[in-house]
């Protein structure tokens, strides 16, 4: 059986259509399936819409969060609830085409254990969104050593890979990166990102930047090394400047006093504070992890 995990946050107008489309496509392809909607603490009638469907159809299941925990938590709750031998994750807005899901299932039948959906095109996006997403993926690819530029959350995983993912204990999970970390026999399927049929993307540029910074810090120690290298750089500059200053002093024409001191104070002060800031950011992540709080809290499920 194929389980399809669908994180949904304020998608009341989409649930019925998404479930209907998936049902049609999967039935036509003769695939035994279940749909697992994860209501990520929606403030609209999403839960009501899901229950309307699941009351009449045992193939439709749901997990309902006690509040909004974010898409990553929703994906993991869905993976934990899924019962199939293979589990796919897709967006509720059908930006991940159901036809591609059938193709992915075919790859799984051929023996692949991780089937990744790779974006052929990014669909309609605003300039700012495209720029921030582009920058994020360049940094993220550098930081983690994986090509993430066309990665998406649209994936189909074998039971073995799902169990491996669920065994990751960290509080901050990032599905896209972790599913490349688990290994297994992997392949990818290209897809074109469709346009959102209803409503708006829940990502503002500010939230994307925050998301990017968090993920970079959680999956890479690279920024910490930047601090060290900035220190090495200023050390080299100080040696040269120091020698120059001493030579000038002994020759009797030393540098202008206050201007030099002010400039140096400002420069080293900023470098030190940025360094402490980066350390602090890592420390806050470590703090989040050691608290061992649950990733999500379920208020209802079937
Ligand atoms: N989503 C979620 N929790 C959130 C934000 C989004 O479960 O806090 C879901 C949303 O319902 C959708 C998917 O994640 O199914 C992708 O969201 P969206 O379409 O807003 O993002 P985009 O397609 O622009 O990446
Ligand atoms: Mg979307």
PDB file of C-alpha atoms and ligand atoms in Angstrom:
ATOM      1  CA  UNK A   1       0.000   0.000   0.000  1.00  0.00           C
ATOM      2  CA  UNK A   2       1.081   3.546  -0.775  1.00  0.00           C
ATOM      3  CA  UNK A   3       0.559   6.151   1.959  1.00  0.00           C
ATOM      4  CA  UNK A   4       0.381   9.744   0.789  1.00  0.00           C
ATOM      5  CA  UNK A   5       1.238  12.261   3.508  1.00  0.00           C
ATOM      6  CA  UNK A   6      -0.267  15.685   2.890  1.00  0.00           C
ATOM      7  CA  UNK A   7       0.683  18.505   5.290  1.00  0.00           C
ATOM      8  CA  UNK A   8      -2.138  21.051   5.268  1.00  0.00           C
ATOM      9  CA  UNK A   9      -2.242  24.451   6.876  1.00  0.00           C
ATOM     10  CA  UNK A  10      -5.306  26.625   6.281  1.00  0.00           C
ATOM     11  CA  UNK A  11      -6.276  24.790   3.105  1.00  0.00           C
ATOM     12  CA  UNK A  12     -10.050  24.450   3.641  1.00  0.00           C
ATOM     13  CA  UNK A  13     -10.787  25.157  -0.018  1.00  0.00           C
ATOM     14  CA  UNK A  14      -8.290  22.625  -1.323  1.00  0.00           C
ATOM     15  CA  UNK A  15      -8.802  19.479   0.760  1.00  0.00           C
ATOM     16  CA  UNK A  16     -11.809  18.140  -1.128  1.00  0.00           C
ATOM     17  CA  UNK A  17     -10.347  18.738  -4.559  1.00  0.00           C
ATOM     18  CA  UNK A  18      -6.924  17.341  -3.619  1.00  0.00           C
ATOM     19  CA  UNK A  19      -8.400  14.185  -2.113  1.00  0.00           C
ATOM     20  CA  UNK A  20     -10.699  13.751  -5.125  1.00  0.00           C
ATOM     21  CA  UNK A  21      -7.901  14.207  -7.661  1.00  0.00           C
ATOM     22  CA  UNK A  22      -5.577  11.817  -5.854  1.00  0.00           C
ATOM     23  CA  UNK A  23      -8.323   9.246  -5.522  1.00  0.00           C
ATOM     24  CA  UNK A  24      -9.071   9.405  -9.237  1.00  0.00           C
ATOM     25  CA  UNK A  25      -5.436   9.246 -10.336  1.00  0.00           C
ATOM     26  CA  UNK A  26      -4.419   6.455  -7.953  1.00  0.00           C
ATOM     27  CA  UNK A  27      -7.504   4.354  -8.631  1.00  0.00           C
ATOM     28  CA  UNK A  28      -6.959   4.659 -12.359  1.00  0.00           C
ATOM     29  CA  UNK A  29      -3.332   3.562 -11.933  1.00  0.00           C
ATOM     30  CA  UNK A  30      -4.575   0.617  -9.843  1.00  0.00           C
ATOM     31  CA  UNK A  31      -2.553   1.562  -6.764  1.00  0.00           C
ATOM     32  CA  UNK A  32      -3.738   0.604  -3.292  1.00  0.00           C
ATOM     33  CA  UNK A  33      -3.415   3.740  -1.203  1.00  0.00           C
ATOM     34  CA  UNK A  34      -4.280   5.723   1.909  1.00  0.00           C
ATOM     35  CA  UNK A  35      -4.233   9.508   2.263  1.00  0.00           C
ATOM     36  CA  UNK A  36      -2.870  10.902   5.522  1.00  0.00           C
ATOM     37  CA  UNK A  37      -3.807  14.553   5.932  1.00  0.00           C
ATOM     38  CA  UNK A  38      -1.821  16.324   8.627  1.00  0.00           C
ATOM     39  CA  UNK A  39      -3.695  19.388   9.804  1.00  0.00           C
ATOM     40  CA  UNK A  40      -0.910  21.652  11.036  1.00  0.00           C
ATOM     41  CA  UNK A  41      -3.026  23.650  13.494  1.00  0.00           C
ATOM     42  CA  UNK A  42      -5.114  25.409  10.843  1.00  0.00           C
ATOM     43  CA  UNK A  43      -7.264  28.288  12.015  1.00  0.00           C
ATOM     44  CA  UNK A  44      -9.896  27.746   9.325  1.00  0.00           C
ATOM     45  CA  UNK A  45     -12.188  24.771   8.648  1.00  0.00           C
ATOM     46  CA  UNK A  46      -9.480  22.465   7.310  1.00  0.00           C
ATOM     47  CA  UNK A  47     -10.089  19.864  10.045  1.00  0.00           C
ATOM     48  CA  UNK A  48     -13.835  19.873   9.380  1.00  0.00           C
ATOM     49  CA  UNK A  49     -13.274  19.349   5.653  1.00  0.00           C
ATOM     50  CA  UNK A  50     -10.883  16.461   6.308  1.00  0.00           C
ATOM     51  CA  UNK A  51     -13.289  14.774   8.725  1.00  0.00           C
ATOM     52  CA  UNK A  52     -16.175  15.175   6.261  1.00  0.00           C
ATOM     53  CA  UNK A  53     -14.136  13.067   3.864  1.00  0.00           C
ATOM     54  CA  UNK A  54     -12.654  10.579   6.309  1.00  0.00           C
ATOM     55  CA  UNK A  55     -16.056   9.786   7.836  1.00  0.00           C
ATOM     56  CA  UNK A  56     -17.156   8.285   4.530  1.00  0.00           C
ATOM     57  CA  UNK A  57     -13.890   6.887   3.288  1.00  0.00           C
ATOM     58  CA  UNK A  58     -11.624   4.614   5.349  1.00  0.00           C
ATOM     59  CA  UNK A  59      -8.775   5.339   2.932  1.00  0.00           C
ATOM     60  CA  UNK A  60      -8.656   8.908   4.211  1.00  0.00           C
ATOM     61  CA  UNK A  61      -6.938   9.351   7.568  1.00  0.00           C
ATOM     62  CA  UNK A  62      -5.810  12.390   9.476  1.00  0.00           C
ATOM     63  CA  UNK A  63      -3.513  13.681  12.188  1.00  0.00           C
ATOM     64  CA  UNK A  64      -4.521  16.966  13.797  1.00  0.00           C
ATOM     65  CA  UNK A  65      -1.984  19.129  15.644  1.00  0.00           C
ATOM     66  CA  UNK A  66      -2.834  21.110  18.753  1.00  0.00           C
ATOM     67  CA  UNK A  67      -1.334  24.217  17.118  1.00  0.00           C
ATOM     68  CA  UNK A  68       0.815  25.178  14.133  1.00  0.00           C
ATOM     69  CA  UNK A  69       4.165  23.375  14.334  1.00  0.00           C
ATOM     70  CA  UNK A  70       5.332  23.993  10.778  1.00  0.00           C
ATOM     71  CA  UNK A  71       5.521  21.885   7.654  1.00  0.00           C
ATOM     72  CA  UNK A  72       8.580  19.862   8.710  1.00  0.00           C
ATOM     73  CA  UNK A  73       6.876  18.665  11.895  1.00  0.00           C
ATOM     74  CA  UNK A  74       3.735  17.914   9.872  1.00  0.00           C
ATOM     75  CA  UNK A  75       5.712  15.775   7.427  1.00  0.00           C
ATOM     76  CA  UNK A  76       7.269  13.769  10.245  1.00  0.00           C
ATOM     77  CA  UNK A  77       3.942  13.263  11.999  1.00  0.00           C
ATOM     78  CA  UNK A  78       2.543  11.975   8.703  1.00  0.00           C
ATOM     79  CA  UNK A  79       5.482   9.624   8.224  1.00  0.00           C
ATOM     80  CA  UNK A  80       4.943   8.282  11.738  1.00  0.00           C
ATOM     81  CA  UNK A  81       1.224   7.724  11.124  1.00  0.00           C
ATOM     82  CA  UNK A  82       1.567   6.186   7.656  1.00  0.00           C
ATOM     83  CA  UNK A  83       0.980   2.439   7.415  1.00  0.00           C
ATOM     84  CA  UNK A  84       2.023   1.743   3.824  1.00  0.00           C
ATOM     85  CA  UNK A  85       5.067  -0.169   2.568  1.00  0.00           C
ATOM     86  CA  UNK A  86       5.978   3.032   0.801  1.00  0.00           C
ATOM     87  CA  UNK A  87       5.161   6.594   1.768  1.00  0.00           C
ATOM     88  CA  UNK A  88       4.978   9.684  -0.418  1.00  0.00           C
ATOM     89  CA  UNK A  89       4.938  13.277   0.799  1.00  0.00           C
ATOM     90  CA  UNK A  90       3.218  15.942  -1.272  1.00  0.00           C
ATOM     91  CA  UNK A  91       1.790  19.434  -0.891  1.00  0.00           C
ATOM     92  CA  UNK A  92      -1.906  19.987  -0.457  1.00  0.00           C
ATOM     93  CA  UNK A  93      -2.039  22.610  -3.212  1.00  0.00           C
ATOM     94  CA  UNK A  94      -1.317  20.077  -6.011  1.00  0.00           C
ATOM     95  CA  UNK A  95       1.821  22.000  -6.979  1.00  0.00           C
ATOM     96  CA  UNK A  96       3.324  18.518  -6.924  1.00  0.00           C
ATOM     97  CA  UNK A  97       1.521  16.828  -9.846  1.00  0.00           C
ATOM     98  CA  UNK A  98      -0.334  13.594  -8.966  1.00  0.00           C
ATOM     99  CA  UNK A  99       0.729  12.097 -12.322  1.00  0.00           C
ATOM    100  CA  UNK A 100       4.343  12.292 -11.127  1.00  0.00           C
ATOM    101  CA  UNK A 101       3.312  10.406  -7.999  1.00  0.00           C
ATOM    102  CA  UNK A 102       2.291   7.466 -10.173  1.00  0.00           C
ATOM    103  CA  UNK A 103       5.638   7.647 -11.951  1.00  0.00           C
ATOM    104  CA  UNK A 104       7.441   7.641  -8.577  1.00  0.00           C
ATOM    105  CA  UNK A 105       5.458   4.627  -7.468  1.00  0.00           C
ATOM    106  CA  UNK A 106       6.620   2.873 -10.649  1.00  0.00           C
ATOM    107  CA  UNK A 107      10.245   3.580  -9.711  1.00  0.00           C
ATOM    108  CA  UNK A 108       9.615   2.147  -6.249  1.00  0.00           C
ATOM    109  CA  UNK A 109       8.176  -1.006  -7.823  1.00  0.00           C
ATOM    110  CA  UNK A 110      11.414  -1.291  -9.797  1.00  0.00           C
ATOM    111  CA  UNK A 111      13.269  -1.499  -6.469  1.00  0.00           C
ATOM    112  CA  UNK A 112      14.305   2.067  -5.687  1.00  0.00           C
ATOM    113  CA  UNK A 113      13.971   2.943  -2.015  1.00  0.00           C
ATOM    114  CA  UNK A 114      14.171   6.736  -2.158  1.00  0.00           C
ATOM    115  CA  UNK A 115      12.495   8.437  -5.123  1.00  0.00           C
ATOM    116  CA  UNK A 116      13.038  12.192  -5.118  1.00  0.00           C
ATOM    117  CA  UNK A 117      10.951  14.680  -7.037  1.00  0.00           C
ATOM    118  CA  UNK A 118      13.286  17.162  -8.717  1.00  0.00           C
ATOM    119  CA  UNK A 119      11.966  20.498  -9.962  1.00  0.00           C
ATOM    120  CA  UNK A 120      12.421  20.977 -13.670  1.00  0.00           C
ATOM    121  CA  UNK A 121      11.109  24.513 -13.354  1.00  0.00           C
ATOM    122  CA  UNK A 122      10.152  26.504 -10.282  1.00  0.00           C
ATOM    123  CA  UNK A 123       6.745  27.666 -11.505  1.00  0.00           C
ATOM    124  CA  UNK A 124       5.450  31.181 -10.989  1.00  0.00           C
ATOM    125  CA  UNK A 125       7.292  33.020  -8.229  1.00  0.00           C
ATOM    126  CA  UNK A 126       7.929  36.640  -7.427  1.00  0.00           C
ATOM    127  CA  UNK A 127      11.408  38.080  -8.065  1.00  0.00           C
ATOM    128  CA  UNK A 128      12.157  38.431  -4.359  1.00  0.00           C
ATOM    129  CA  UNK A 129      11.045  34.877  -3.653  1.00  0.00           C
ATOM    130  CA  UNK A 130      13.110  33.509  -6.518  1.00  0.00           C
ATOM    131  CA  UNK A 131      16.173  35.451  -5.338  1.00  0.00           C
ATOM    132  CA  UNK A 132      15.898  34.399  -1.699  1.00  0.00           C
ATOM    133  CA  UNK A 133      15.182  30.786  -2.620  1.00  0.00           C
ATOM    134  CA  UNK A 134      18.120  30.821  -5.061  1.00  0.00           C
ATOM    135  CA  UNK A 135      20.535  32.271  -2.510  1.00  0.00           C
ATOM    136  CA  UNK A 136      19.334  29.864   0.157  1.00  0.00           C
ATOM    137  CA  UNK A 137      19.913  26.816  -2.002  1.00  0.00           C
ATOM    138  CA  UNK A 138      23.342  27.973  -3.129  1.00  0.00           C
ATOM    139  CA  UNK A 139      24.411  28.450   0.498  1.00  0.00           C
ATOM    140  CA  UNK A 140      22.713  25.268   1.614  1.00  0.00           C
ATOM    141  CA  UNK A 141      24.348  23.218  -1.161  1.00  0.00           C
ATOM    142  CA  UNK A 142      27.767  24.616  -0.211  1.00  0.00           C
ATOM    143  CA  UNK A 143      27.175  24.112   3.484  1.00  0.00           C
ATOM    144  CA  UNK A 144      25.889  20.546   3.306  1.00  0.00           C
ATOM    145  CA  UNK A 145      27.809  19.375   0.251  1.00  0.00           C
ATOM    146  CA  UNK A 146      24.589  18.225  -1.452  1.00  0.00           C
ATOM    147  CA  UNK A 147      22.985  19.799  -4.493  1.00  0.00           C
ATOM    148  CA  UNK A 148      19.772  21.218  -3.134  1.00  0.00           C
ATOM    149  CA  UNK A 149      18.961  23.754  -5.837  1.00  0.00           C
ATOM    150  CA  UNK A 150      16.187  21.685  -7.392  1.00  0.00           C
ATOM    151  CA  UNK A 151      15.283  19.606  -4.360  1.00  0.00           C
ATOM    152  CA  UNK A 152      11.713  19.543  -3.098  1.00  0.00           C
ATOM    153  CA  UNK A 153       9.665  17.902  -0.383  1.00  0.00           C
ATOM    154  CA  UNK A 154       7.940  15.794  -3.030  1.00  0.00           C
ATOM    155  CA  UNK A 155       9.399  12.357  -2.360  1.00  0.00           C
ATOM    156  CA  UNK A 156       8.435   8.732  -2.156  1.00  0.00           C
ATOM    157  CA  UNK A 157      10.223   6.575   0.398  1.00  0.00           C
ATOM    158  CA  UNK A 158      10.339   2.887   1.084  1.00  0.00           C
ATOM    159  CA  UNK A 159       9.311   1.718   4.564  1.00  0.00           C
ATOM    160  CA  UNK A 160      13.008   1.144   5.412  1.00  0.00           C
ATOM    161  CA  UNK A 161      13.886   4.752   4.605  1.00  0.00           C
ATOM    162  CA  UNK A 162      10.854   6.039   6.534  1.00  0.00           C
ATOM    163  CA  UNK A 163      11.873   4.075   9.627  1.00  0.00           C
ATOM    164  CA  UNK A 164      15.428   5.361   9.271  1.00  0.00           C
ATOM    165  CA  UNK A 165      14.156   8.953   9.092  1.00  0.00           C
ATOM    166  CA  UNK A 166      11.914   8.453  12.100  1.00  0.00           C
ATOM    167  CA  UNK A 167      14.900   7.263  14.110  1.00  0.00           C
ATOM    168  CA  UNK A 168      16.588  10.679  13.818  1.00  0.00           C
ATOM    169  CA  UNK A 169      16.219  12.135  17.292  1.00  0.00           C
ATOM    170  CA  UNK A 170      16.775  15.833  16.593  1.00  0.00           C
ATOM    171  CA  UNK A 171      14.127  18.417  17.341  1.00  0.00           C
ATOM    172  CA  UNK A 172      14.805  20.478  14.227  1.00  0.00           C
ATOM    173  CA  UNK A 173      14.199  18.225  11.267  1.00  0.00           C
ATOM    174  CA  UNK A 174      14.649  19.235   7.643  1.00  0.00           C
ATOM    175  CA  UNK A 175      13.035  16.585   5.468  1.00  0.00           C
ATOM    176  CA  UNK A 176      14.790  17.566   2.256  1.00  0.00           C
ATOM    177  CA  UNK A 177      18.272  17.249   3.685  1.00  0.00           C
ATOM    178  CA  UNK A 178      17.649  14.259   5.947  1.00  0.00           C
ATOM    179  CA  UNK A 179      16.153  12.132   3.203  1.00  0.00           C
ATOM    180  CA  UNK A 180      19.418  12.513   1.262  1.00  0.00           C
ATOM    181  CA  UNK A 181      21.377  11.619   4.396  1.00  0.00           C
ATOM    182  CA  UNK A 182      19.730   8.256   5.015  1.00  0.00           C
ATOM    183  CA  UNK A 183      21.265   6.690   1.899  1.00  0.00           C
ATOM    184  CA  UNK A 184      19.468   3.691   0.278  1.00  0.00           C
ATOM    185  CA  UNK A 185      18.962   3.031  -3.407  1.00  0.00           C
ATOM    186  CA  UNK A 186      18.026   6.373  -4.827  1.00  0.00           C
ATOM    187  CA  UNK A 187      16.607   7.781  -8.033  1.00  0.00           C
ATOM    188  CA  UNK A 188      14.848  10.955  -9.064  1.00  0.00           C
ATOM    189  CA  UNK A 189      11.899  11.968 -11.184  1.00  0.00           C
ATOM    190  CA  UNK A 190      11.632  15.406 -12.810  1.00  0.00           C
ATOM    191  CA  UNK A 191       8.446  17.406 -12.440  1.00  0.00           C
ATOM    192  CA  UNK A 192       7.189  20.855 -13.306  1.00  0.00           C
ATOM    193  CA  UNK A 193       5.898  22.847 -10.359  1.00  0.00           C
ATOM    194  CA  UNK A 194       2.255  23.554 -11.096  1.00  0.00           C
ATOM    195  CA  UNK A 195       0.607  26.792 -10.099  1.00  0.00           C
ATOM    196  CA  UNK A 196      -1.166  26.962  -6.771  1.00  0.00           C
ATOM    197  CA  UNK A 197      -4.856  26.398  -7.541  1.00  0.00           C
ATOM    198  CA  UNK A 198      -6.322  28.324  -4.604  1.00  0.00           C
ATOM    199  CA  UNK A 199      -5.132  30.692  -1.896  1.00  0.00           C
ATOM    200  CA  UNK A 200      -1.594  31.922  -1.435  1.00  0.00           C
ATOM    201  CA  UNK A 201       1.783  30.465  -0.561  1.00  0.00           C
ATOM    202  CA  UNK A 202       2.338  30.608   3.199  1.00  0.00           C
ATOM    203  CA  UNK A 203       5.917  31.773   2.744  1.00  0.00           C
ATOM    204  CA  UNK A 204       6.797  35.423   3.021  1.00  0.00           C
ATOM    205  CA  UNK A 205      10.292  36.519   2.011  1.00  0.00           C
ATOM    206  CA  UNK A 206      11.105  37.209   5.673  1.00  0.00           C
ATOM    207  CA  UNK A 207      10.002  33.737   6.744  1.00  0.00           C
ATOM    208  CA  UNK A 208      12.077  32.200   3.929  1.00  0.00           C
ATOM    209  CA  UNK A 209      15.208  34.028   5.084  1.00  0.00           C
ATOM    210  CA  UNK A 210      14.625  32.893   8.655  1.00  0.00           C
ATOM    211  CA  UNK A 211      14.054  29.340   7.478  1.00  0.00           C
ATOM    212  CA  UNK A 212      17.248  29.478   5.391  1.00  0.00           C
ATOM    213  CA  UNK A 213      19.412  30.766   8.239  1.00  0.00           C
ATOM    214  CA  UNK A 214      18.016  28.188  10.649  1.00  0.00           C
ATOM    215  CA  UNK A 215      18.596  25.299   8.281  1.00  0.00           C
ATOM    216  CA  UNK A 216      22.119  26.378   7.417  1.00  0.00           C
ATOM    217  CA  UNK A 217      23.047  26.569  11.097  1.00  0.00           C
ATOM    218  CA  UNK A 218      21.353  23.259  11.849  1.00  0.00           C
ATOM    219  CA  UNK A 219      23.053  21.310   9.100  1.00  0.00           C
ATOM    220  CA  UNK A 220      26.480  22.851   8.881  1.00  0.00           C
ATOM    221  CA  UNK A 221      29.308  24.168  11.044  1.00  0.00           C
ATOM    222  CA  UNK A 222      30.544  26.299   8.157  1.00  0.00           C
ATOM    223  CA  UNK A 223      29.618  29.724   9.678  1.00  0.00           C
ATOM    224  CA  UNK A 224      31.676  28.829  12.754  1.00  0.00           C
ATOM    225  CA  UNK A 225      34.714  28.345  10.552  1.00  0.00           C
ATOM    226  CA  UNK A 226      34.064  31.712   8.948  1.00  0.00           C
ATOM    227  CA  UNK A 227      34.551  33.282  12.399  1.00  0.00           C
ATOM    228  CA  UNK A 228      37.938  31.585  12.729  1.00  0.00           C
ATOM    229  CA  UNK A 229      38.988  32.634   9.247  1.00  0.00           C
ATOM    230  CA  UNK A 230      37.917  36.220   9.899  1.00  0.00           C
ATOM    231  CA  UNK A 231      40.202  36.080  12.962  1.00  0.00           C
ATOM    232  CA  UNK A 232      43.114  34.751  10.908  1.00  0.00           C
ATOM    233  CA  UNK A 233      42.533  37.484   8.333  1.00  0.00           C
ATOM    234  CA  UNK A 234      42.564  40.266  10.931  1.00  0.00           C
ATOM    235  CA  UNK A 235      45.687  38.728  12.514  1.00  0.00           C
ATOM    236  CA  UNK A 236      47.540  38.912   9.200  1.00  0.00           C
ATOM    237  CA  UNK A 237      46.432  42.496   8.660  1.00  0.00           C
ATOM    238  CA  UNK A 238      47.435  43.383  12.250  1.00  0.00           C
ATOM    239  CA  UNK A 239      50.958  42.018  11.795  1.00  0.00           C
ATOM    240  CA  UNK A 240      51.543  44.253   8.769  1.00  0.00           C
ATOM    241  CA  UNK A 241      49.892  47.288  10.339  1.00  0.00           C
ATOM    242  CA  UNK A 242      51.788  46.683  13.595  1.00  0.00           C
ATOM    243  CA  UNK A 243      55.151  46.567  11.854  1.00  0.00           C
ATOM    244  CA  UNK A 244      54.303  49.700   9.882  1.00  0.00           C
ATOM    245  CA  UNK A 245      53.245  51.545  13.034  1.00  0.00           C
ATOM    246  CA  UNK A 246      56.439  50.595  14.908  1.00  0.00           C
ATOM    247  CA  UNK A 247      58.677  51.556  12.000  1.00  0.00           C
ATOM    248  CA  UNK A 248      56.910  54.927  11.759  1.00  0.00           C
ATOM    249  CA  UNK A 249      57.237  55.394  15.509  1.00  0.00           C
ATOM    250  CA  UNK A 250      60.995  54.845  15.510  1.00  0.00           C
ATOM    251  CA  UNK A 251      61.433  57.050  12.458  1.00  0.00           C
ATOM    252  CA  UNK A 252      59.720  59.803  14.403  1.00  0.00           C
ATOM    253  CA  UNK A 253      56.577  60.302  12.249  1.00  0.00           C
ATOM    254  CA  UNK A 254      53.977  58.112  13.996  1.00  0.00           C
ATOM    255  CA  UNK A 255      50.387  57.765  12.671  1.00  0.00           C
ATOM    256  CA  UNK A 256      47.700  60.282  13.587  1.00  0.00           C
ATOM    257  CA  UNK A 257      46.506  59.198  17.027  1.00  0.00           C
ATOM    258  CA  UNK A 258      42.751  59.256  17.503  1.00  0.00           C
ATOM    259  CA  UNK A 259      41.564  58.576  13.974  1.00  0.00           C
ATOM    260  CA  UNK A 260      43.559  55.351  13.801  1.00  0.00           C
ATOM    261  CA  UNK A 261      42.428  54.198  17.227  1.00  0.00           C
ATOM    262  CA  UNK A 262      38.765  54.912  16.487  1.00  0.00           C
ATOM    263  CA  UNK A 263      38.874  53.065  13.162  1.00  0.00           C
ATOM    264  CA  UNK A 264      40.593  50.054  14.663  1.00  0.00           C
ATOM    265  CA  UNK A 265      38.200  49.930  17.614  1.00  0.00           C
ATOM    266  CA  UNK A 266      35.191  50.057  15.326  1.00  0.00           C
ATOM    267  CA  UNK A 267      36.553  47.377  13.015  1.00  0.00           C
ATOM    268  CA  UNK A 268      37.675  44.866  15.639  1.00  0.00           C
ATOM    269  CA  UNK A 269      34.595  45.554  17.749  1.00  0.00           C
ATOM    270  CA  UNK A 270      32.280  44.644  14.867  1.00  0.00           C
ATOM    271  CA  UNK A 271      34.199  41.525  13.937  1.00  0.00           C
ATOM    272  CA  UNK A 272      34.141  40.326  17.553  1.00  0.00           C
ATOM    273  CA  UNK A 273      30.448  41.022  17.978  1.00  0.00           C
ATOM    274  CA  UNK A 274      29.530  39.249  14.747  1.00  0.00           C
ATOM    275  CA  UNK A 275      31.633  36.303  15.913  1.00  0.00           C
ATOM    276  CA  UNK A 276      29.859  36.194  19.259  1.00  0.00           C
ATOM    277  CA  UNK A 277      26.536  36.491  17.452  1.00  0.00           C
ATOM    278  CA  UNK A 278      27.282  33.451  15.296  1.00  0.00           C
ATOM    279  CA  UNK A 279      28.369  31.493  18.378  1.00  0.00           C
ATOM    280  CA  UNK A 280      25.193  32.580  20.133  1.00  0.00           C
ATOM    281  CA  UNK A 281      23.055  31.410  17.219  1.00  0.00           C
ATOM    282  CA  UNK A 282      24.626  27.957  17.432  1.00  0.00           C
ATOM    283  CA  UNK A 283      24.237  27.954  21.184  1.00  0.00           C
ATOM    284  CA  UNK A 284      20.530  28.714  20.839  1.00  0.00           C
ATOM    285  CA  UNK A 285      20.168  25.736  18.489  1.00  0.00           C
ATOM    286  CA  UNK A 286      21.989  23.501  20.952  1.00  0.00           C
ATOM    287  CA  UNK A 287      19.674  24.826  23.660  1.00  0.00           C
ATOM    288  CA  UNK A 288      16.627  23.930  21.541  1.00  0.00           C
ATOM    289  CA  UNK A 289      17.980  20.423  21.039  1.00  0.00           C
ATOM    290  CA  UNK A 290      18.900  19.688  24.658  1.00  0.00           C
ATOM    291  CA  UNK A 291      15.434  20.661  25.885  1.00  0.00           C
ATOM    292  CA  UNK A 292      14.134  17.496  24.166  1.00  0.00           C
ATOM    293  CA  UNK A 293      10.704  18.954  23.582  1.00  0.00           C
ATOM    294  CA  UNK A 294       8.310  17.013  21.370  1.00  0.00           C
ATOM    295  CA  UNK A 295       8.407  17.994  17.687  1.00  0.00           C
ATOM    296  CA  UNK A 296       4.628  18.241  17.624  1.00  0.00           C
ATOM    297  CA  UNK A 297       1.600  17.618  19.798  1.00  0.00           C
ATOM    298  CA  UNK A 298      -1.350  15.707  18.383  1.00  0.00           C
ATOM    299  CA  UNK A 299      -4.840  16.662  19.509  1.00  0.00           C
ATOM    300  CA  UNK A 300      -6.726  14.119  17.415  1.00  0.00           C
ATOM    301  CA  UNK A 301      -6.071  11.376  14.898  1.00  0.00           C
ATOM    302  CA  UNK A 302      -7.774   8.377  13.371  1.00  0.00           C
TER     303      UNK A 302
HETATM  304  N1  LIG B   1       2.155  23.916   5.276  1.00  0.00           N
HETATM  305  C1  LIG B   1       2.070  23.340   6.548  1.00  0.00           C
HETATM  306  N2  LIG B   1       2.408  24.093   7.640  1.00  0.00           N
HETATM  307  C2  LIG B   1       2.837  25.384   7.541  1.00  0.00           C
HETATM  308  C3  LIG B   1       2.948  25.948   6.229  1.00  0.00           C
HETATM  309  C4  LIG B   1       2.600  25.176   5.144  1.00  0.00           C
HETATM  310  O1  LIG B   1       1.708  22.180   6.694  1.00  0.00           O
HETATM  311  O2  LIG B   1       3.122  26.009   8.564  1.00  0.00           O
HETATM  312  C5  LIG B   1       1.773  23.109   4.095  1.00  0.00           C
HETATM  313  C6  LIG B   1       0.749  23.756   3.172  1.00  0.00           C
HETATM  314  O3  LIG B   1      -0.553  23.500   3.582  1.00  0.00           O
HETATM  315  C7  LIG B   1       1.058  23.090   1.848  1.00  0.00           C
HETATM  316  C8  LIG B   1       2.564  22.862   1.921  1.00  0.00           C
HETATM  317  O4  LIG B   1       2.918  22.930   3.300  1.00  0.00           O
HETATM  318  O5  LIG B   1       0.427  21.836   1.711  1.00  0.00           O
HETATM  319  C9  LIG B   1       3.332  23.887   1.098  1.00  0.00           C
HETATM  320  O6  LIG B   1       2.952  25.188   1.497  1.00  0.00           O
HETATM  321  P1  LIG B   1       2.868  26.399   0.477  1.00  0.00           P
HETATM  322  O7  LIG B   1       2.121  26.005  -0.748  1.00  0.00           O
HETATM  323  O8  LIG B   1       2.336  27.535   1.255  1.00  0.00           O
HETATM  324  O9  LIG B   1       4.395  26.626   0.159  1.00  0.00           O
HETATM  325  P2  LIG B   1       5.159  26.686  -1.262  1.00  0.00           P
HETATM  326  O10 LIG B   1       4.433  25.789  -2.216  1.00  0.00           O
HETATM  327  O11 LIG B   1       5.155  28.097  -1.660  1.00  0.00           O
HETATM  328  O12 LIG B   1       6.533  26.174  -0.936  1.00  0.00           O
HETATM  329 MG1  LIG B   2       2.581  25.529  -2.606  1.00  0.00          MG
END
